[in-house]
Amino acid sequence: MGKDLIQKSLKDSLFTGIIALALFGPIVGLRTVAKNEVLVVEPKWFVVLLIVAFCAVGRFFINIYTYKKEKRRGESSSLGKAISNFLDEKGAQIAIAAIAFSIIFPFMPFADRYWMDIAIMMMTYIMLGWGLNIVIGLAGLLDLGYVAFYAVGAYSYALFAIHFGWSFWICLPIAGLFAGMFGILLGFPVLRLRGDYLAIVTLAFGEMIRILLLNWYELTKGPDGLTGIPRPSFFGLPFKRYPDEGVETFHTFFGLEYDPMQRIIFLYYLILILALITNAFTIKIRRLPVGRAWEALREDEIACKSLGVNPRNTKLTAFAVGAMFGGFAGSFFATRQAFISPESFTFIESAIIVAIVVLGGMGSQTGVVLSTIFLIGLIEVFRDFESYRMVAFGGAMVLIMVFRPRGILAKRKPTITMGKHG
Amino acid sequence: MSNTLLDVQNLTMKFGGLIAIDDLTFSAKKDHITSIIGPNGAGKTTVFNCLTGFYKATAGSMYLNKENNKMDLKKFSDFKVAQKAGVARTFQNIRLFPQMSVLENMMVAQHNKLMVASGFSILGLINSKSYLQKEKEAMEISKYWLDIIGLTNRADDNAGDLPYGDQRKLEIVRAMCIEPHLLCLDEPAAGLNAKESADLNKLLKFIKNDKKTGILLIEHDMSVVMGISDHVVVLNYGKKIFEGTAKETKNSPEVIEAYLGTED
Ligand SMILES: Nc1ncnc2c1ncn2[C@@H]1O[C@H](COP(=O)(O)OP(=O)(O)OP(=O)(O)O)[C@@H](O)[C@H]1O
Ligand SMILES: [Mg+2]
């Protein structure tokens, strides 16, 4: 049996090597360099050899230790199971501890500007992950264009704030509403689509919105972007060192020294609150009939129809609600940056958010947090090695898919139990 | 004929050149279990798909008498047949929500009334008393049915983890949660052992007698068909070749030739 396994794995790793050679041979192996003003091909076979050997050997070990082991494929590894069981049992305590940590985080001694920026970025992705989790994790609709709603939220916030001078708390719901409407707009044409087809159309939708923003110059200033988006204020108290005549600021009102960190900390709490609202809303709505219908739709649309569940309305609400939270996050992004341009809303953003949801474990709220910390943390760590960032990102995804094929946290809790009502 | 629940006239369904149902006329009574039998590919499942709006019939009419209110089933598309006309169905290949718990499966079946009770989620989000009350009632209905099929103690397990026979039963009681007037069952006894089959007979009789729900049954297992059918419709190549009581069917030479085969 063991010999058989090794033989099979060797054969498989040989194939992997051949595929790697076919791929990396031309991509890495043949390099054009300019010599005496002519381009010549300079082969780099040694590097190719290293890569191919790495792929083949790696595949061999993955085969032996996970895939071909005597157990059902897709079953989770014991370490993953232990972690998931632990998180399951202590879920409530961990959540409280995590929230408590998030609240005191800005006052930690190490929380300087750099850490605060990372924390704000992560929190934004967590919020986006939670929003998209409604569409992908619960309703099972693979939406690759989520960034479109983030963009719609950001632009509608910016336009209303710039042209009407309305405050953050008025523009925020408007932006959410606009994004939600775009969610329905996307929802209608894709009602009948599933799986790959749905993914392609949503991807195209995301690009359409970006291109629209790029070309509708009168409204969006195209590639120049929108500048001068009002910064948020603390209930009307701006964060400014030199305010206009007669305007009270945050630091004078509270009798503090001016410190630019005050604004950063305020932004941090703002996104923390927005994210927690998203989370609380999702947890609650999952237990309502509409939330259960979303999950049922993910499980079996035909069975849903046979029980009289309206698939059209159910899908549209999922798109709309998910998009709305994307819009909220977009408003936050706009007010934080004070400048937005279509460049911030490329497909790679959608891909990262989808990766966060899928790697976290479809539908798991905690999984979104874990995979955000992991993925965004990784991207940050590799910030100085710009060109290897995406390699590390891809590598991390492969690793998670190898060891936890159904995501970091794959276990689902029922939305209602017999015990609860007796 | 006030007792007629379902009235199908000249139903025809064509797939390109293939005539899956050919000018089929039959009716089903309120207090009856009406069985549709026939060899593989005879068009039985296609009849269900036309009735429940999954296919649009090429020709013919289908009427449901719902409390003396004659409803044209052709007017409804898929989910509306269940929602508006109260026709529930199960599938030849079980279609549960496998990753959801048994109880959740039962709750999804009560979606429409719960949706209204939750004020389309608004009342639900603010934990309104009236919604919680309705949710509790829905739980009780679920428990009632789960008690009947003996699955209450597995209510919180994933439906996909149940043994095959239990999944079949769950699919049937889940369909009953929409409080249908007509219940269409597509080969519910397929893959059941003798004891499970006997339990199924009991369940179907209970639904017919105590719940006053008409049943339309597709079945290959002749012991089930003969044991509980009040009326049998035999299809072959999309055509009705016989209609009568179980006993008459068993002795009909056409049916024996086309489907049952001679006993020797
Ligand atoms: N969607 C479809 N498109 C084309 N042909 C179809 C379709 N659905 C059913 N058919 C054809 O219609 C005929 C009747 O099929 P149906 O599934 O109704 O048979 P059945 O009586 O339920 O058989 P079984 O006992 O095997 O379930 C078959 O020839 C089948 O191939
Ligand atoms: Mg069939």
PDB file of N, CA and C in Angstrom, chain B residues 103-162:
ATOM      1  N   LEU B 103     -34.284  21.106  11.266  1.00  0.00           N
ATOM      2  CA  LEU B 103     -35.258  22.124  11.666  1.00  0.00           C
ATOM      3  C   LEU B 103     -35.262  23.296  10.684  1.00  0.00           C
ATOM      4  N   GLU B 104     -34.085  23.719  10.244  1.00  0.00           N
ATOM      5  CA  GLU B 104     -34.018  24.833   9.294  1.00  0.00           C
ATOM      6  C   GLU B 104     -34.718  24.471   7.988  1.00  0.00           C
ATOM      7  N   ASN B 105     -34.577  23.231   7.561  1.00  0.00           N
ATOM      8  CA  ASN B 105     -35.291  22.787   6.371  1.00  0.00           C
ATOM      9  C   ASN B 105     -36.785  23.004   6.539  1.00  0.00           C
ATOM     10  N   MET B 106     -37.287  22.667   7.730  1.00  0.00           N
ATOM     11  CA  MET B 106     -38.713  22.822   7.994  1.00  0.00           C
ATOM     12  C   MET B 106     -39.107  24.300   8.059  1.00  0.00           C
ATOM     13  N   MET B 107     -38.199  25.123   8.558  1.00  0.00           N
ATOM     14  CA  MET B 107     -38.514  26.552   8.676  1.00  0.00           C
ATOM     15  C   MET B 107     -38.529  27.228   7.302  1.00  0.00           C
ATOM     16  N   VAL B 108     -37.610  26.819   6.430  1.00  0.00           N
ATOM     17  CA  VAL B 108     -37.594  27.415   5.090  1.00  0.00           C
ATOM     18  C   VAL B 108     -38.919  27.121   4.383  1.00  0.00           C
ATOM     19  N   ALA B 109     -39.481  25.946   4.654  1.00  0.00           N
ATOM     20  CA  ALA B 109     -40.744  25.597   4.013  1.00  0.00           C
ATOM     21  C   ALA B 109     -41.879  26.515   4.465  1.00  0.00           C
ATOM     22  N   GLN B 110     -41.702  27.161   5.615  1.00  0.00           N
ATOM     23  CA  GLN B 110     -42.741  28.081   6.100  1.00  0.00           C
ATOM     24  C   GLN B 110     -42.344  29.525   5.820  1.00  0.00           C
ATOM     25  N   HIS B 111     -41.489  29.679   4.815  1.00  0.00           N
ATOM     26  CA  HIS B 111     -40.903  30.981   4.516  1.00  0.00           C
ATOM     27  C   HIS B 111     -41.940  32.076   4.292  1.00  0.00           C
ATOM     28  N   ASN B 112     -42.925  31.804   3.455  1.00  0.00           N
ATOM     29  CA  ASN B 112     -43.822  32.887   3.044  1.00  0.00           C
ATOM     30  C   ASN B 112     -44.586  33.495   4.197  1.00  0.00           C
ATOM     31  N   LYS B 113     -45.127  32.642   5.067  1.00  0.00           N
ATOM     32  CA  LYS B 113     -45.883  33.234   6.183  1.00  0.00           C
ATOM     33  C   LYS B 113     -44.935  33.896   7.179  1.00  0.00           C
ATOM     34  N   LEU B 114     -43.721  33.331   7.364  1.00  0.00           N
ATOM     35  CA  LEU B 114     -42.774  33.951   8.292  1.00  0.00           C
ATOM     36  C   LEU B 114     -42.255  35.280   7.757  1.00  0.00           C
ATOM     37  N   MET B 115     -42.143  35.340   6.437  1.00  0.00           N
ATOM     38  CA  MET B 115     -41.669  36.575   5.812  1.00  0.00           C
ATOM     39  C   MET B 115     -42.649  37.712   6.108  1.00  0.00           C
ATOM     40  N   VAL B 116     -43.939  37.403   5.974  1.00  0.00           N
ATOM     41  CA  VAL B 116     -44.954  38.409   6.284  1.00  0.00           C
ATOM     42  C   VAL B 116     -44.904  38.746   7.767  1.00  0.00           C
ATOM     43  N   ALA B 117     -44.775  37.696   8.604  1.00  0.00           N
ATOM     44  CA  ALA B 117     -44.753  37.924  10.052  1.00  0.00           C
ATOM     45  C   ALA B 117     -43.564  38.774  10.465  1.00  0.00           C
ATOM     46  N   SER B 118     -42.449  38.619   9.744  1.00  0.00           N
ATOM     47  CA  SER B 118     -41.259  39.393  10.115  1.00  0.00           C
ATOM     48  C   SER B 118     -41.303  40.780   9.483  1.00  0.00           C
ATOM     49  N   GLY B 119     -42.470  41.178   8.960  1.00  0.00           N
ATOM     50  CA  GLY B 119     -42.593  42.493   8.341  1.00  0.00           C
ATOM     51  C   GLY B 119     -41.531  42.675   7.287  1.00  0.00           C
ATOM     52  N   PHE B 120     -41.325  41.660   6.467  1.00  0.00           N
ATOM     53  CA  PHE B 120     -40.265  41.652   5.461  1.00  0.00           C
ATOM     54  C   PHE B 120     -38.941  42.081   6.081  1.00  0.00           C
ATOM     55  N   SER B 121     -38.673  41.488   7.244  1.00  0.00           N
ATOM     56  CA  SER B 121     -37.419  41.616   7.993  1.00  0.00           C
ATOM     57  C   SER B 121     -37.376  42.822   8.919  1.00  0.00           C
ATOM     58  N   ILE B 122     -38.222  43.827   8.697  1.00  0.00           N
ATOM     59  CA  ILE B 122     -38.143  45.016   9.553  1.00  0.00           C
ATOM     60  C   ILE B 122     -38.515  44.657  10.994  1.00  0.00           C
ATOM     61  N   LEU B 123     -39.682  44.017  11.148  1.00  0.00           N
ATOM     62  CA  LEU B 123     -40.121  43.642  12.489  1.00  0.00           C
ATOM     63  C   LEU B 123     -39.173  42.620  13.093  1.00  0.00           C
ATOM     64  N   GLY B 124     -38.632  41.764  12.230  1.00  0.00           N
ATOM     65  CA  GLY B 124     -37.709  40.745  12.714  1.00  0.00           C
ATOM     66  C   GLY B 124     -36.443  41.363  13.265  1.00  0.00           C
ATOM     67  N   LEU B 125     -35.954  42.391  12.582  1.00  0.00           N
ATOM     68  CA  LEU B 125     -34.701  43.010  13.008  1.00  0.00           C
ATOM     69  C   LEU B 125     -34.832  43.678  14.368  1.00  0.00           C
ATOM     70  N   ILE B 126     -36.040  44.174  14.661  1.00  0.00           N
ATOM     71  CA  ILE B 126     -36.200  44.839  15.956  1.00  0.00           C
ATOM     72  C   ILE B 126     -36.815  43.892  16.976  1.00  0.00           C
ATOM     73  N   ASN B 127     -36.766  42.578  16.702  1.00  0.00           N
ATOM     74  CA  ASN B 127     -37.224  41.578  17.669  1.00  0.00           C
ATOM     75  C   ASN B 127     -38.662  41.785  18.116  1.00  0.00           C
ATOM     76  N   SER B 128     -39.541  42.132  17.193  1.00  0.00           N
ATOM     77  CA  SER B 128     -40.910  42.420  17.618  1.00  0.00           C
ATOM     78  C   SER B 128     -41.564  41.165  18.195  1.00  0.00           C
ATOM     79  N   LYS B 129     -42.384  41.382  19.198  1.00  0.00           N
ATOM     80  CA  LYS B 129     -43.032  40.270  19.902  1.00  0.00           C
ATOM     81  C   LYS B 129     -43.846  39.418  18.939  1.00  0.00           C
ATOM     82  N   SER B 130     -44.584  40.104  18.044  1.00  0.00           N
ATOM     83  CA  SER B 130     -45.497  39.365  17.178  1.00  0.00           C
ATOM     84  C   SER B 130     -44.704  38.426  16.273  1.00  0.00           C
ATOM     85  N   TYR B 131     -43.511  38.873  15.836  1.00  0.00           N
ATOM     86  CA  TYR B 131     -42.721  37.979  14.988  1.00  0.00           C
ATOM     87  C   TYR B 131     -42.220  36.790  15.787  1.00  0.00           C
ATOM     88  N   LEU B 132     -41.694  37.051  16.984  1.00  0.00           N
ATOM     89  CA  LEU B 132     -41.168  35.949  17.797  1.00  0.00           C
ATOM     90  C   LEU B 132     -42.253  34.914  18.069  1.00  0.00           C
ATOM     91  N   GLN B 133     -43.479  35.416  18.276  1.00  0.00           N
ATOM     92  CA  GLN B 133     -44.596  34.511  18.504  1.00  0.00           C
ATOM     93  C   GLN B 133     -44.814  33.618  17.275  1.00  0.00           C
ATOM     94  N   LYS B 134     -44.808  34.243  16.092  1.00  0.00           N
ATOM     95  CA  LYS B 134     -45.028  33.487  14.856  1.00  0.00           C
ATOM     96  C   LYS B 134     -43.897  32.481  14.614  1.00  0.00           C
ATOM     97  N   GLU B 135     -42.689  32.922  14.962  1.00  0.00           N
ATOM     98  CA  GLU B 135     -41.553  32.015  14.791  1.00  0.00           C
ATOM     99  C   GLU B 135     -41.721  30.795  15.683  1.00  0.00           C
ATOM    100  N   LYS B 136     -42.197  31.049  16.894  1.00  0.00           N
ATOM    101  CA  LYS B 136     -42.394  29.957  17.830  1.00  0.00           C
ATOM    102  C   LYS B 136     -43.455  28.987  17.294  1.00  0.00           C
ATOM    103  N   GLU B 137     -44.523  29.560  16.742  1.00  0.00           N
ATOM    104  CA  GLU B 137     -45.566  28.690  16.175  1.00  0.00           C
ATOM    105  C   GLU B 137     -45.000  27.834  15.058  1.00  0.00           C
ATOM    106  N   ALA B 138     -44.169  28.447  14.230  1.00  0.00           N
ATOM    107  CA  ALA B 138     -43.572  27.695  13.124  1.00  0.00           C
ATOM    108  C   ALA B 138     -42.692  26.571  13.653  1.00  0.00           C
ATOM    109  N   MET B 139     -41.986  26.861  14.751  1.00  0.00           N
ATOM    110  CA  MET B 139     -41.170  25.812  15.381  1.00  0.00           C
ATOM    111  C   MET B 139     -42.054  24.667  15.843  1.00  0.00           C
ATOM    112  N   GLU B 140     -43.225  25.022  16.398  1.00  0.00           N
ATOM    113  CA  GLU B 140     -44.098  23.972  16.906  1.00  0.00           C
ATOM    114  C   GLU B 140     -44.645  23.103  15.776  1.00  0.00           C
ATOM    115  N   ILE B 141     -44.984  23.755  14.673  1.00  0.00           N
ATOM    116  CA  ILE B 141     -45.438  22.974  13.517  1.00  0.00           C
ATOM    117  C   ILE B 141     -44.322  22.028  13.066  1.00  0.00           C
ATOM    118  N   SER B 142     -43.090  22.545  13.013  1.00  0.00           N
ATOM    119  CA  SER B 142     -41.964  21.701  12.617  1.00  0.00           C
ATOM    120  C   SER B 142     -41.829  20.518  13.567  1.00  0.00           C
ATOM    121  N   LYS B 143     -41.934  20.817  14.856  1.00  0.00           N
ATOM    122  CA  LYS B 143     -41.757  19.755  15.849  1.00  0.00           C
ATOM    123  C   LYS B 143     -42.863  18.714  15.711  1.00  0.00           C
ATOM    124  N   TYR B 144     -44.066  19.190  15.444  1.00  0.00           N
ATOM    125  CA  TYR B 144     -45.207  18.285  15.263  1.00  0.00           C
ATOM    126  C   TYR B 144     -44.898  17.253  14.189  1.00  0.00           C
ATOM    127  N   TRP B 145     -44.403  17.741  13.050  1.00  0.00           N
ATOM    128  CA  TRP B 145     -44.129  16.823  11.949  1.00  0.00           C
ATOM    129  C   TRP B 145     -42.906  15.953  12.229  1.00  0.00           C
ATOM    130  N   LEU B 146     -41.912  16.533  12.841  1.00  0.00           N
ATOM    131  CA  LEU B 146     -40.716  15.744  13.136  1.00  0.00           C
ATOM    132  C   LEU B 146     -41.042  14.641  14.137  1.00  0.00           C
ATOM    133  N   ASP B 147     -41.948  14.936  15.067  1.00  0.00           N
ATOM    134  CA  ASP B 147     -42.380  13.889  15.996  1.00  0.00           C
ATOM    135  C   ASP B 147     -43.012  12.733  15.228  1.00  0.00           C
ATOM    136  N   ILE B 148     -43.819  13.079  14.243  1.00  0.00           N
ATOM    137  CA  ILE B 148     -44.525  12.037  13.497  1.00  0.00           C
ATOM    138  C   ILE B 148     -43.549  11.112  12.778  1.00  0.00           C
ATOM    139  N   ILE B 149     -42.494  11.679  12.203  1.00  0.00           N
ATOM    140  CA  ILE B 149     -41.546  10.805  11.506  1.00  0.00           C
ATOM    141  C   ILE B 149     -40.377  10.392  12.410  1.00  0.00           C
ATOM    142  N   GLY B 150     -40.450  10.772  13.681  1.00  0.00           N
ATOM    143  CA  GLY B 150     -39.445  10.319  14.635  1.00  0.00           C
ATOM    144  C   GLY B 150     -38.072  10.928  14.435  1.00  0.00           C
ATOM    145  N   LEU B 151     -38.031  12.180  14.021  1.00  0.00           N
ATOM    146  CA  LEU B 151     -36.721  12.800  13.791  1.00  0.00           C
ATOM    147  C   LEU B 151     -36.458  13.985  14.727  1.00  0.00           C
ATOM    148  N   THR B 152     -37.320  14.146  15.739  1.00  0.00           N
ATOM    149  CA  THR B 152     -37.178  15.322  16.602  1.00  0.00           C
ATOM    150  C   THR B 152     -35.797  15.378  17.256  1.00  0.00           C
ATOM    151  N   ASN B 153     -35.289  14.211  17.642  1.00  0.00           N
ATOM    152  CA  ASN B 153     -33.992  14.247  18.326  1.00  0.00           C
ATOM    153  C   ASN B 153     -32.832  14.566  17.375  1.00  0.00           C
ATOM    154  N   ARG B 154     -33.091  14.574  16.084  1.00  0.00           N
ATOM    155  CA  ARG B 154     -32.029  14.940  15.145  1.00  0.00           C
ATOM    156  C   ARG B 154     -32.291  16.313  14.518  1.00  0.00           C
ATOM    157  N   ALA B 155     -33.187  17.072  15.134  1.00  0.00           N
ATOM    158  CA  ALA B 155     -33.618  18.344  14.539  1.00  0.00           C
ATOM    159  C   ALA B 155     -32.461  19.294  14.262  1.00  0.00           C
ATOM    160  N   ASP B 156     -31.413  19.242  15.096  1.00  0.00           N
ATOM    161  CA  ASP B 156     -30.332  20.209  14.936  1.00  0.00           C
ATOM    162  C   ASP B 156     -29.164  19.661  14.116  1.00  0.00           C
ATOM    163  N   ASP B 157     -29.314  18.441  13.597  1.00  0.00           N
ATOM    164  CA  ASP B 157     -28.254  17.892  12.740  1.00  0.00           C
ATOM    165  C   ASP B 157     -28.470  18.332  11.301  1.00  0.00           C
ATOM    166  N   ASN B 158     -27.395  18.319  10.539  1.00  0.00           N
ATOM    167  CA  ASN B 158     -27.524  18.663   9.128  1.00  0.00           C
ATOM    168  C   ASN B 158     -28.380  17.633   8.403  1.00  0.00           C
ATOM    169  N   ALA B 159     -29.267  18.132   7.557  1.00  0.00           N
ATOM    170  CA  ALA B 159     -30.165  17.238   6.832  1.00  0.00           C
ATOM    171  C   ALA B 159     -29.370  16.253   5.976  1.00  0.00           C
ATOM    172  N   GLY B 160     -28.235  16.712   5.441  1.00  0.00           N
ATOM    173  CA  GLY B 160     -27.432  15.858   4.587  1.00  0.00           C
ATOM    174  C   GLY B 160     -26.799  14.693   5.329  1.00  0.00           C
ATOM    175  N   ASP B 161     -26.759  14.764   6.667  1.00  0.00           N
ATOM    176  CA  ASP B 161     -26.135  13.686   7.443  1.00  0.00           C
ATOM    177  C   ASP B 161     -27.124  12.587   7.812  1.00  0.00           C
ATOM    178  N   LEU B 162     -28.391  12.777   7.489  1.00  0.00           N
ATOM    179  CA  LEU B 162     -29.384  11.766   7.853  1.00  0.00           C
ATOM    180  C   LEU B 162     -29.242  10.544   6.963  1.00  0.00           C
TER     181      LEU B 162
END
